[in-house]
Amino acid sequence: MGAAPSTPRLGDAPPPPGAAEQMFAALVGDKAYPISSEFWKQLLELPLTLQWPRDRVLQACHAFAQNNYQTKHLAKILIHLVWCLQECASATSVSHVVVYRKAINAAYISSIFLKFIIENAKTDNWQELCLDIDKNEKGMENFPSEHTVEYFLMRGVLNYIGSVDVSCLTIQFCSVLSPESCYLHHELLNLMLVLMSTQLCSGPSPEPKDVHPFIDAAMLQDSSTVISVVRKLLLNFVTRPKFPLNGQHPVFSDDGRPGVLQRVGSAAANIVLLPYYTFNYLVSSTPEGASSQLADNSLLVLLIMIHYRKCISSNESITSNDTYTIDSNSKDKDTPAFHENPYCKALNNAKDIQYDCADVEGNAQNGPVVRLSFASLFDALGTCLNDESSVLLLYSLVHGNCDFQEYVLVRTDLDTLLMPILEMLYNASRKTSNQIYMLLIILLILSQDSTFNASVHKLDVYLHTNCLAILANMAPHVHRLSAYASQRLVSLFDMLSRKYAKLAELKNDKAHKVISDQIEADNFADDTSTELHIYTDFLRIVLEVINAILTYALPRNPEVVYAILHRQEVFEPFKNHPRFNELLENIYTVLDFFNSRMDMQQLDGEWSVDKVLEVINKNCRSWRGEGMKMFTQLRFTYEQESHPEEFFIPYAWRLVLSRGFSFNPGAINLFPVEIHLDDAPSSEQKV
């Protein structure tokens, strides 16, 4: 059968002592085993319980990578993985445990060696993978001749992920709970991240010369596969499946310790995102049981896939049907064009399963579409928004999927999303800058809708309060605020003051009129007083923002001085207001100082903006703040940057790495990384 004489024949009996050592030695050795050899069956049926030290694993990875040029064992084990997945889909109750073990082991072993080769590759086209296998070899008769190994692999893995339930297995037309299916999905999701990690080795901007064999092959899959994968990954995120409490991961020994190749640092082959040091680690300890490693990994895989961009090379024709159109306003001829990303398209075209159910095939969309419950997705996002990956998913949906954005806007319980967002903005110091950026853009996109703004006014005044509070916190540190922002800050005060004046006038008018219905009169008075109080708070916060800039950062912000000089009349009605007079005293101290300096100027001709700013800039340098007391709806439209891939691809991979996916920092070119001594290969390691 092509196996070495020293390779034990296992059959159905437990493997003899030393069998696993011999099998792995043969796998990484220089002897090539044919794809039809019994060796592969014996290897994949082994319980992976070896305990190798780090140096031993590194040695094995080096040997495998070096000998793979001749043995092509990586391509062969990947093909066997697909065949195992096909077996899993048709497994009987008698054989399904063994079949699933083979598939799990194939995915696990492949991930280890793949990751090592990717981390240490020297060529741009990944020749070290050696995926060009002889298709005339015995055992390859059923391998599609038109397929590459990477396409065959991605088709098999994605078909399985998209078509097989995570926690259930269908056996003789019955659905049963299957721990093995959970573990296999987990290993396949890990494998997907490894396969796509070639992106980490490329630069921050996609280029036509970039080659990513596996994710490129994923982009070529048929639409039904793409749709099933996007739907399943979203469902995993929504349903948050957990590993069975009575399960046992096949790569563990009976005492729960991780097996061979599991205890290796990032310089070699550490693969799983959150290593299984004990099985109990997998079980959520939170009261609501919200934690789910399968859900988290599904989301990470989805984010990487939807934000991938493949440049069109110069020798390819560009058609409107299969590319992303470049920015029409850009005059840069070097602006790249990209192939259409079918996974991004599938997410953007996803539909609510509660509507248009008669069109089950999505004929109105010229083909099938992803269908799932928007209500469940909305609730899941609200529950998980504290996780940065969920924030990126919400952004991707509200920016790209018009139907989901509309669904969010018509929900009456907007606080499900808004309160977590506002809480995170309030605690911005504990969040990453990227996460804060995403949260603000989400609010900006939603605030473009008048219905949303009306709902927020009615249901959630904390939106305005928190946003203004953020401005107040930032105000002392403002540096060279632009003319537009300075003018809009004063205009915001003017807008709020006019609304306040109307409410105050309405309240006074009604107070002098006789209303026959006393209940109606009392309700009206309460509503008006409440709204008037809200706008009073808003006005004070805006004054605090302006006051903080003038008190602590006036010399650095001449445009703010110009703005309040230009619109100083808007502050006049509130000079004697008990809530505002102290803050306005400081503002008028500044106004008096600069007005007097303006009056002292000998001017030929009329004042211009430049001449006023010249006087302001000159006197800002002499400003000492004498007399200042120390005190302990802007609407935009959002347009994505012309090169969003330069932000989103590195950002998505940073999220993956933040969840425990280790990767040799010296091999990462996608974004700058700090290389610590612990991460760098030692002189004893031949990396």
XYZ file of C-alpha atoms in Angstrom, residues 75-683:
609
model
C -1.232 18.835 -0.790
C -2.035 15.185 -0.102
C -3.284 15.716 3.443
C -5.409 18.649 2.249
C -6.994 16.437 -0.408
C -7.605 13.755 2.209
C -9.268 16.383 4.388
C -11.795 17.096 1.648
C -12.431 13.396 1.148
C -12.955 13.049 4.908
C -15.452 15.910 4.854
C -17.326 14.178 2.064
C -17.401 11.021 4.186
C -18.733 13.001 7.144
C -21.652 14.202 5.067
C -22.717 10.600 4.415
C -21.563 8.959 7.647
C -23.670 6.242 9.292
C -24.294 5.964 13.008
C -21.701 3.175 13.216
C -18.871 4.985 11.482
C -19.457 8.658 12.128
C -17.147 8.956 15.171
C -14.171 7.482 13.303
C -14.917 9.509 10.184
C -15.172 12.745 12.148
C -11.939 11.982 13.984
C -10.158 11.610 10.650
C -11.523 14.919 9.387
C -10.695 16.741 12.623
C -7.167 15.349 12.644
C -6.654 16.232 8.977
C -7.776 19.810 9.589
C -5.674 20.096 12.734
C -2.455 18.647 11.298
C -2.852 20.659 8.095
C -3.237 23.854 10.093
C -0.026 23.267 12.027
C 2.233 22.776 9.033
C 0.433 25.274 6.818
C 0.873 28.011 9.369
C 4.562 27.272 9.795
C 5.170 27.349 6.046
C 3.191 30.591 5.612
C 5.046 32.280 8.467
C 8.432 31.326 7.064
C 7.838 31.570 3.310
C 10.386 33.531 1.307
C 8.615 33.758 -2.051
C 5.721 36.046 -2.978
C 3.816 33.324 -4.815
C 3.945 30.745 -2.012
C 5.962 28.150 -3.896
C 6.844 26.621 -0.531
C 3.313 25.214 -0.289
C 4.040 22.886 -3.244
C 0.391 22.436 -4.176
C 1.064 21.266 -7.740
C 0.382 17.542 -7.388
C 0.511 14.929 -10.137
C -3.139 14.386 -11.064
C -2.250 11.148 -12.883
C -1.130 9.560 -9.640
C -3.005 6.465 -8.508
C -5.921 7.463 -6.282
C -6.476 10.777 -8.036
C -9.010 9.392 -10.488
C -11.899 11.196 -8.801
C -10.019 14.471 -8.410
C -11.528 17.027 -10.830
C -8.885 17.596 -13.486
C -9.861 21.233 -13.962
C -9.411 22.083 -10.275
C -6.305 23.182 -8.431
C -5.637 21.749 -4.986
C -6.460 25.084 -3.361
C -9.777 25.377 -5.204
C -10.660 21.760 -4.385
C -9.806 22.374 -0.727
C -11.797 25.579 -0.406
C -14.782 24.084 -2.172
C -14.795 21.123 0.212
C -14.289 23.163 3.376
C -16.778 25.880 2.457
C -19.399 23.370 1.303
C -19.146 21.587 4.628
C -19.286 24.786 6.705
C -22.254 26.061 4.710
C -24.292 22.879 4.552
C -23.745 20.976 7.825
C -25.230 22.171 11.111
C -22.731 22.882 13.847
C -24.247 20.783 16.614
C -26.375 18.271 14.765
C -25.673 15.302 12.557
C -28.244 13.700 10.300
C -28.123 9.915 10.573
C -30.726 7.849 8.762
C -32.985 10.891 8.384
C -32.756 11.712 12.108
C -31.056 14.785 13.578
C -28.921 14.058 16.639
C -26.578 16.131 18.786
C -23.013 15.586 17.654
C -20.008 16.777 19.680
C -17.811 15.670 16.788
C -19.588 18.070 14.438
C -18.909 20.952 16.858
C -15.228 20.087 17.049
C -14.913 19.674 13.304
C -16.523 23.051 12.651
C -14.131 24.572 15.151
C -11.062 23.076 13.476
C -12.309 24.096 10.031
C -12.795 27.692 11.179
C -9.275 27.673 12.597
C -8.016 26.221 9.339
C -9.812 28.960 7.391
C -7.985 31.634 9.377
C -4.660 29.923 8.715
C -5.415 29.559 5.016
C -6.264 33.241 4.724
C -3.329 34.419 6.869
C -1.163 34.875 3.778
C -2.662 38.379 3.840
C -0.624 39.130 6.942
C 2.546 38.796 4.876
C 1.467 41.343 2.248
C 1.660 45.111 2.453
C -1.178 47.321 3.723
C -2.376 48.213 0.216
C -3.508 45.358 -2.081
C -1.470 45.208 -5.268
C -1.971 43.319 -8.526
C 1.093 41.181 -7.799
C -0.336 39.905 -4.500
C -1.059 36.173 -4.461
C -3.263 34.577 -1.807
C -3.926 31.045 -3.085
C -6.654 29.979 -0.709
C -8.743 33.109 -0.226
C -8.488 33.766 -3.971
C -9.870 30.265 -4.523
C -12.671 31.019 -2.044
C -13.653 34.036 -4.143
C -14.134 31.764 -7.175
C -16.716 29.468 -5.579
C -20.225 29.306 -7.016
C -22.889 31.637 -5.650
C -24.843 28.917 -3.838
C -21.752 27.987 -1.820
C -20.998 31.625 -1.046
C -24.527 32.293 0.127
C -24.692 29.173 2.294
C -21.370 30.058 3.947
C -22.317 33.676 4.693
C -25.682 32.549 6.056
C -24.147 29.836 8.262
C -21.462 32.120 9.669
C -24.114 34.725 10.505
C -26.321 32.055 12.083
C -23.394 30.844 14.179
C -22.923 34.405 15.396
C -26.625 34.750 16.191
C -27.244 31.339 17.813
C -23.858 31.190 19.592
C -23.526 27.380 19.702
C -21.441 25.841 22.483
C -19.461 22.681 22.780
C -21.386 19.840 24.461
C -20.655 19.582 28.165
C -20.062 15.837 27.883
C -17.835 16.094 24.813
C -14.131 15.323 24.435
C -12.017 17.004 21.823
C -10.287 14.333 19.716
C -6.886 16.037 19.829
C -6.739 15.538 23.595
C -5.628 12.709 25.705
C -7.906 11.307 28.381
C -6.447 13.640 31.011
C -7.452 16.684 28.969
C -3.945 17.838 28.107
C -3.316 19.215 24.618
C -1.672 16.863 22.195
C 1.255 16.999 19.795
C 2.102 20.328 18.178
C -0.280 22.089 20.528
C 2.259 23.576 22.894
C 4.271 25.614 20.455
C 4.852 29.351 20.417
C 4.160 31.739 17.572
C 7.589 31.211 16.040
C 6.518 27.742 15.019
C 3.067 26.316 14.954
C 0.694 27.518 17.632
C -2.609 27.213 15.822
C -5.802 27.359 17.812
C -7.192 30.766 18.620
C -7.814 30.127 22.293
C -5.916 26.919 23.102
C -7.764 24.087 24.795
C -5.754 23.915 27.953
C -8.782 22.365 29.623
C -12.105 21.476 28.165
C -13.859 23.538 30.794
C -12.193 26.563 29.211
C -14.575 26.181 26.308
C -17.701 26.373 28.415
C -19.043 29.834 29.075
C -18.927 30.845 32.701
C -21.013 33.969 32.165
C -24.507 34.033 33.669
C -26.153 34.450 30.280
C -23.807 32.047 28.550
C -23.123 34.591 25.835
C -19.582 33.410 25.158
C -19.177 31.059 22.223
C -15.865 30.291 20.610
C -17.612 28.927 17.539
C -19.586 32.154 17.182
C -16.489 34.286 17.677
C -14.447 32.348 15.139
C -17.319 32.335 12.649
C -17.485 36.117 12.885
C -13.741 36.511 12.417
C -13.772 34.315 9.309
C -16.727 36.265 7.923
C -15.050 39.633 8.516
C -11.842 38.549 6.800
C -13.765 37.228 3.801
C -16.098 40.189 3.274
C -13.314 42.773 3.502
C -10.880 41.009 1.176
C -10.021 42.829 -2.021
C -8.325 41.311 -5.078
C -6.676 43.811 -7.410
C -7.246 43.538 -11.128
C -3.914 43.145 -12.873
C -2.967 45.293 -15.833
C -3.462 42.432 -18.321
C -7.056 41.773 -17.197
C -10.055 43.403 -18.823
C -12.238 45.529 -16.555
C -15.977 45.052 -16.807
C -18.678 46.651 -14.750
C -20.225 43.290 -13.921
C -17.339 41.737 -12.050
C -15.424 44.600 -10.474
C -15.778 47.255 -7.883
C -16.007 50.614 -9.631
C -13.328 53.058 -8.627
C -14.114 56.460 -7.213
C -15.645 58.437 -10.075
C -14.277 61.660 -8.601
C -10.727 60.365 -8.556
C -8.438 61.605 -11.290
C -5.621 59.305 -10.226
C -5.028 56.879 -13.054
C -3.150 54.618 -10.659
C -6.209 54.068 -8.470
C -6.662 50.284 -8.361
C -9.790 48.448 -9.400
C -10.876 45.289 -7.656
C -12.656 42.103 -8.518
C -16.084 41.803 -7.003
C -16.053 40.123 -3.619
C -18.981 37.644 -3.679
C -19.060 37.304 0.118
C -19.330 41.068 0.586
C -22.033 41.127 -2.078
C -23.927 38.301 -0.362
C -23.862 40.148 2.968
C -24.963 43.399 1.349
C -27.885 41.640 -0.366
C -29.022 39.615 2.656
C -32.790 39.710 3.249
C -35.023 39.410 6.276
C -36.612 35.970 6.312
C -39.781 37.483 7.783
C -40.558 39.359 4.576
C -41.067 38.333 0.986
C -41.102 34.711 2.074
C -42.946 33.685 -1.070
C -39.832 34.496 -3.042
C -37.846 31.712 -1.393
C -35.331 31.542 -4.195
C -34.750 35.277 -4.237
C -35.802 35.615 -7.857
C -36.267 39.330 -7.437
C -32.531 39.534 -6.829
C -31.637 37.645 -10.006
C -30.507 34.655 -8.002
C -30.488 33.209 -4.493
C -29.775 35.481 -1.542
C -28.888 35.050 2.110
C -32.053 34.899 4.200
C -32.113 35.053 7.975
C -34.031 36.723 10.762
C -33.051 40.372 10.997
C -34.739 40.462 14.395
C -32.399 37.775 15.742
C -29.398 39.432 14.125
C -30.376 42.806 15.596
C -30.738 41.317 19.079
C -27.449 39.413 18.814
C -25.610 42.570 17.803
C -27.121 44.458 20.717
C -25.948 41.736 23.100
C -22.422 41.471 21.692
C -21.506 45.047 20.775
C -18.963 45.197 23.573
C -16.906 42.901 21.351
C -14.976 44.874 18.734
C -15.613 42.274 16.031
C -19.365 42.725 16.466
C -18.965 46.477 16.018
C -17.242 45.903 12.682
C -20.045 43.551 11.613
C -22.678 46.158 12.539
C -20.795 48.777 10.537
C -20.545 46.423 7.559
C -24.291 45.818 7.687
C -25.566 49.370 8.151
C -23.136 50.690 5.552
C -23.512 47.979 2.938
C -26.961 46.427 3.399
C -29.774 48.905 2.728
C -32.455 46.460 3.892
C -30.781 45.891 7.258
C -30.163 49.603 7.711
C -33.840 50.253 7.019
C -34.800 47.492 9.453
C -32.691 49.091 12.191
C -34.202 52.505 11.545
C -37.798 51.309 11.874
C -37.225 49.416 15.114
C -38.974 51.045 18.044
C -36.398 49.695 20.516
C -33.367 51.542 19.170
C -31.903 51.532 22.659
C -30.983 47.878 22.050
C -28.142 49.164 19.888
C -27.810 52.755 21.039
C -27.254 52.161 24.737
C -24.271 49.791 24.250
C -22.804 52.210 21.699
C -23.214 55.207 23.996
C -21.816 53.298 26.949
C -18.696 52.442 24.936
C -18.322 56.040 23.782
C -18.655 57.170 27.380
C -15.846 54.767 28.315
C -13.791 55.677 25.249
C -10.504 55.624 27.141
C -10.819 51.852 27.520
C -11.534 51.229 23.825
C -9.276 51.208 20.785
C -9.243 54.179 18.458
C -10.511 51.975 15.617
C -13.471 50.832 17.702
C -14.393 54.402 18.603
C -14.114 55.371 14.944
C -16.452 52.552 13.921
C -18.991 53.468 16.596
C -19.067 57.117 15.547
C -19.424 56.217 11.879
C -22.328 53.884 12.718
C -24.087 56.736 14.516
C -23.264 59.078 11.658
C -24.783 56.704 9.102
C -27.934 56.228 11.165
C -28.266 59.947 11.878
C -28.580 60.631 8.159
C -32.157 59.356 8.456
C -34.761 61.814 9.718
C -36.823 59.017 11.274
C -33.853 57.911 13.341
C -33.234 61.454 14.509
C -36.894 61.875 15.452
C -36.858 58.571 17.329
C -33.704 59.518 19.166
C -35.248 62.817 20.231
C -38.231 60.956 21.622
C -36.557 57.859 23.072
C -32.971 58.705 23.896
C -31.827 62.175 24.904
C -28.625 60.560 26.186
C -27.334 60.500 22.605
C -27.067 64.284 22.556
C -25.938 64.528 26.162
C -23.128 62.014 25.758
C -21.928 63.418 22.450
C -21.821 66.924 23.918
C -20.125 65.575 27.038
C -17.432 64.002 24.847
C -16.879 67.405 23.222
C -16.629 69.025 26.656
C -14.002 66.484 27.742
C -11.988 67.087 24.581
C -12.320 70.885 24.546
C -9.312 71.761 26.780
C -7.063 69.779 24.445
C -8.352 71.141 21.123
C -5.537 72.207 18.803
C -6.090 74.424 15.743
C -9.760 73.671 15.286
C -10.712 74.348 11.675
C -12.775 77.332 10.547
C -15.700 75.111 9.576
C -15.760 73.215 12.884
C -15.433 76.446 14.859
C -18.313 78.073 12.994
C -20.516 75.006 13.349
C -19.852 74.917 17.083
C -21.237 78.440 17.428
C -24.062 77.595 15.006
C -24.972 74.646 17.204
C -25.417 77.010 20.124
C -27.519 79.318 17.943
C -29.731 76.459 16.767
C -30.303 75.190 20.316
C -30.960 78.722 21.595
C -33.667 79.316 18.987
C -35.360 76.048 19.932
C -35.083 77.015 23.591
C -36.620 80.430 22.896
C -39.590 78.895 21.074
C -40.259 76.466 23.921
C -40.022 79.238 26.511
C -42.414 81.418 24.488
C -44.855 78.547 24.040
C -44.805 77.801 27.748
C -45.480 81.435 28.632
C -48.301 81.756 26.080
C -50.068 78.671 27.359
C -49.682 79.851 30.929
C -51.792 82.922 30.129
C -54.520 81.054 28.286
C -57.486 79.321 29.857
C -57.584 75.614 29.009
C -60.900 73.951 29.790
C -59.436 70.481 30.194
C -57.254 70.628 33.322
C -55.704 67.209 32.662
C -54.683 68.282 29.180
C -53.254 71.493 30.603
C -51.202 69.638 33.221
C -49.846 67.171 30.645
C -48.880 69.980 28.294
C -47.100 71.874 31.058
C -45.150 68.788 32.106
C -44.071 67.972 28.529
C -42.999 71.535 27.773
C -41.102 71.906 31.053
C -39.262 68.632 30.479
C -38.235 69.582 26.952
C -37.228 73.069 28.066
C -35.044 71.583 30.798
C -33.365 69.269 28.254
C -32.497 72.159 25.948
C -31.213 74.175 28.892
C -28.769 71.348 29.628
C -27.754 71.165 25.988
C -27.044 74.893 25.854
C -24.952 74.801 29.011
C -22.812 71.922 27.722
C -22.134 73.766 24.464
C -21.152 76.850 26.466
C -18.874 74.663 28.574
C -17.212 73.389 25.398
C -16.610 76.914 24.096
C -15.513 78.120 27.529
C -13.015 75.259 27.956
C -11.428 76.015 24.569
C -11.125 79.708 25.402
C -9.827 79.096 28.910
C -7.238 76.412 28.222
C -6.471 76.504 24.505
C -7.243 79.953 23.118
C -3.769 80.698 21.640
C -3.958 77.462 19.638
C -7.441 78.135 18.244
C -7.738 81.488 16.459
C -10.620 80.180 14.315
C -12.728 79.676 17.450
C -12.067 83.289 18.456
C -13.064 84.428 14.966
C -16.282 82.371 15.124
C -17.491 83.872 18.412
C -16.538 87.386 17.248
C -18.439 86.878 14.020
C -21.598 85.580 15.778
C -21.315 87.325 19.165
C -24.937 88.457 19.029
C -26.162 84.872 19.636
C -24.906 85.013 23.231
C -26.597 88.311 24.149
C -30.038 86.899 25.155
C -28.473 84.636 27.790
C -26.133 87.040 29.594
C -28.406 87.208 32.630
C -29.623 83.609 32.578
C -28.845 82.027 35.981
C -27.613 78.769 34.383
C -25.333 80.488 31.862
C -24.133 83.831 33.236
C -20.858 82.597 34.766
C -19.807 80.823 31.572
C -20.803 83.801 29.452
C -18.705 86.118 31.612
C -15.598 84.326 30.342
C -16.810 84.414 26.758
C -17.451 88.169 27.014
C -14.033 88.694 28.590
C -12.553 87.219 25.410
C -14.933 89.195 23.192
C -14.094 92.471 24.968
C -10.358 91.820 24.670
C -10.389 91.126 20.941
C -13.044 93.751 20.119
C -10.852 96.368 21.751
C -7.838 95.193 19.769
C -9.867 95.407 16.594
C -10.963 98.959 17.448
C -7.342 99.989 17.951
C -6.353 99.000 14.421
C -5.753 101.687 11.821
C -7.428 100.128 8.801
C -7.303 101.258 5.198
C -10.427 99.965 3.524
C -12.922 97.399 4.777
C -12.325 94.457 7.064
C -11.819 91.074 5.412
C -11.642 87.614 6.903
C -7.873 87.501 6.403
C -7.369 90.889 8.049
C -9.511 89.918 11.039
C -7.603 86.641 11.437
C -4.316 88.513 11.199
C -5.310 90.687 14.165
C -6.597 87.661 16.085
C -3.417 85.659 15.487
C -1.241 88.588 16.547
C -3.145 89.137 19.783
C -3.500 85.430 20.566
C 0.231 85.446 21.240
C -0.165 88.184 23.839
C -3.267 86.710 25.460
C -2.672 85.956 29.129
C -6.174 85.107 30.252
C -6.558 87.921 32.760
C -10.042 88.072 34.193
C -10.981 84.528 33.163
C -12.754 82.469 35.789
C -11.577 78.888 36.122
C -14.324 76.318 36.214
C -13.623 72.982 37.796
C -27.564 68.764 15.507
C -24.804 68.707 13.362
C -25.763 66.592 10.321
C -23.214 64.868 8.093
C -23.399 62.268 5.384
C -20.939 59.416 5.423
C -18.866 58.390 2.445
C -16.369 55.588 2.703
C -12.781 56.486 1.920
C -11.549 55.911 -1.622
C -9.302 53.099 -0.366
C -11.298 51.463 2.456
C -9.366 48.211 2.043
C -6.280 49.915 3.481
C -8.172 50.289 6.747
C -10.492 47.304 6.891
C -8.144 44.477 5.848
C -5.504 45.288 8.492
C -8.229 46.064 11.022
C -9.942 42.706 10.531
C -6.634 40.877 10.958
C -5.782 42.878 14.063
C -9.061 41.609 15.511
C -8.067 38.035 14.662
C -4.696 38.443 16.361
C -6.320 40.078 19.372
C -8.418 36.951 19.899
C -5.347 34.770 20.457
C -4.366 33.796 16.906
C -0.570 33.895 17.121
C 1.579 34.619 14.107
C 5.299 35.200 13.693
C 5.539 39.009 14.072
C 8.621 39.104 11.892
C 6.550 37.796 8.967
C 3.781 40.405 9.265
C 3.890 43.167 6.664
C 0.202 44.063 6.691
C 0.705 46.554 9.522
C 3.534 47.606 11.868
C 4.131 45.267 14.787
C 6.452 45.377 17.736
C 8.830 42.438 17.841
C 9.690 41.482 21.398
C 12.599 39.294 22.323
C 10.221 36.539 23.407
C 8.649 36.526 19.944
C 11.870 36.459 17.957
C 13.363 33.088 17.003
C 16.259 32.087 19.224
C 19.710 31.394 17.843
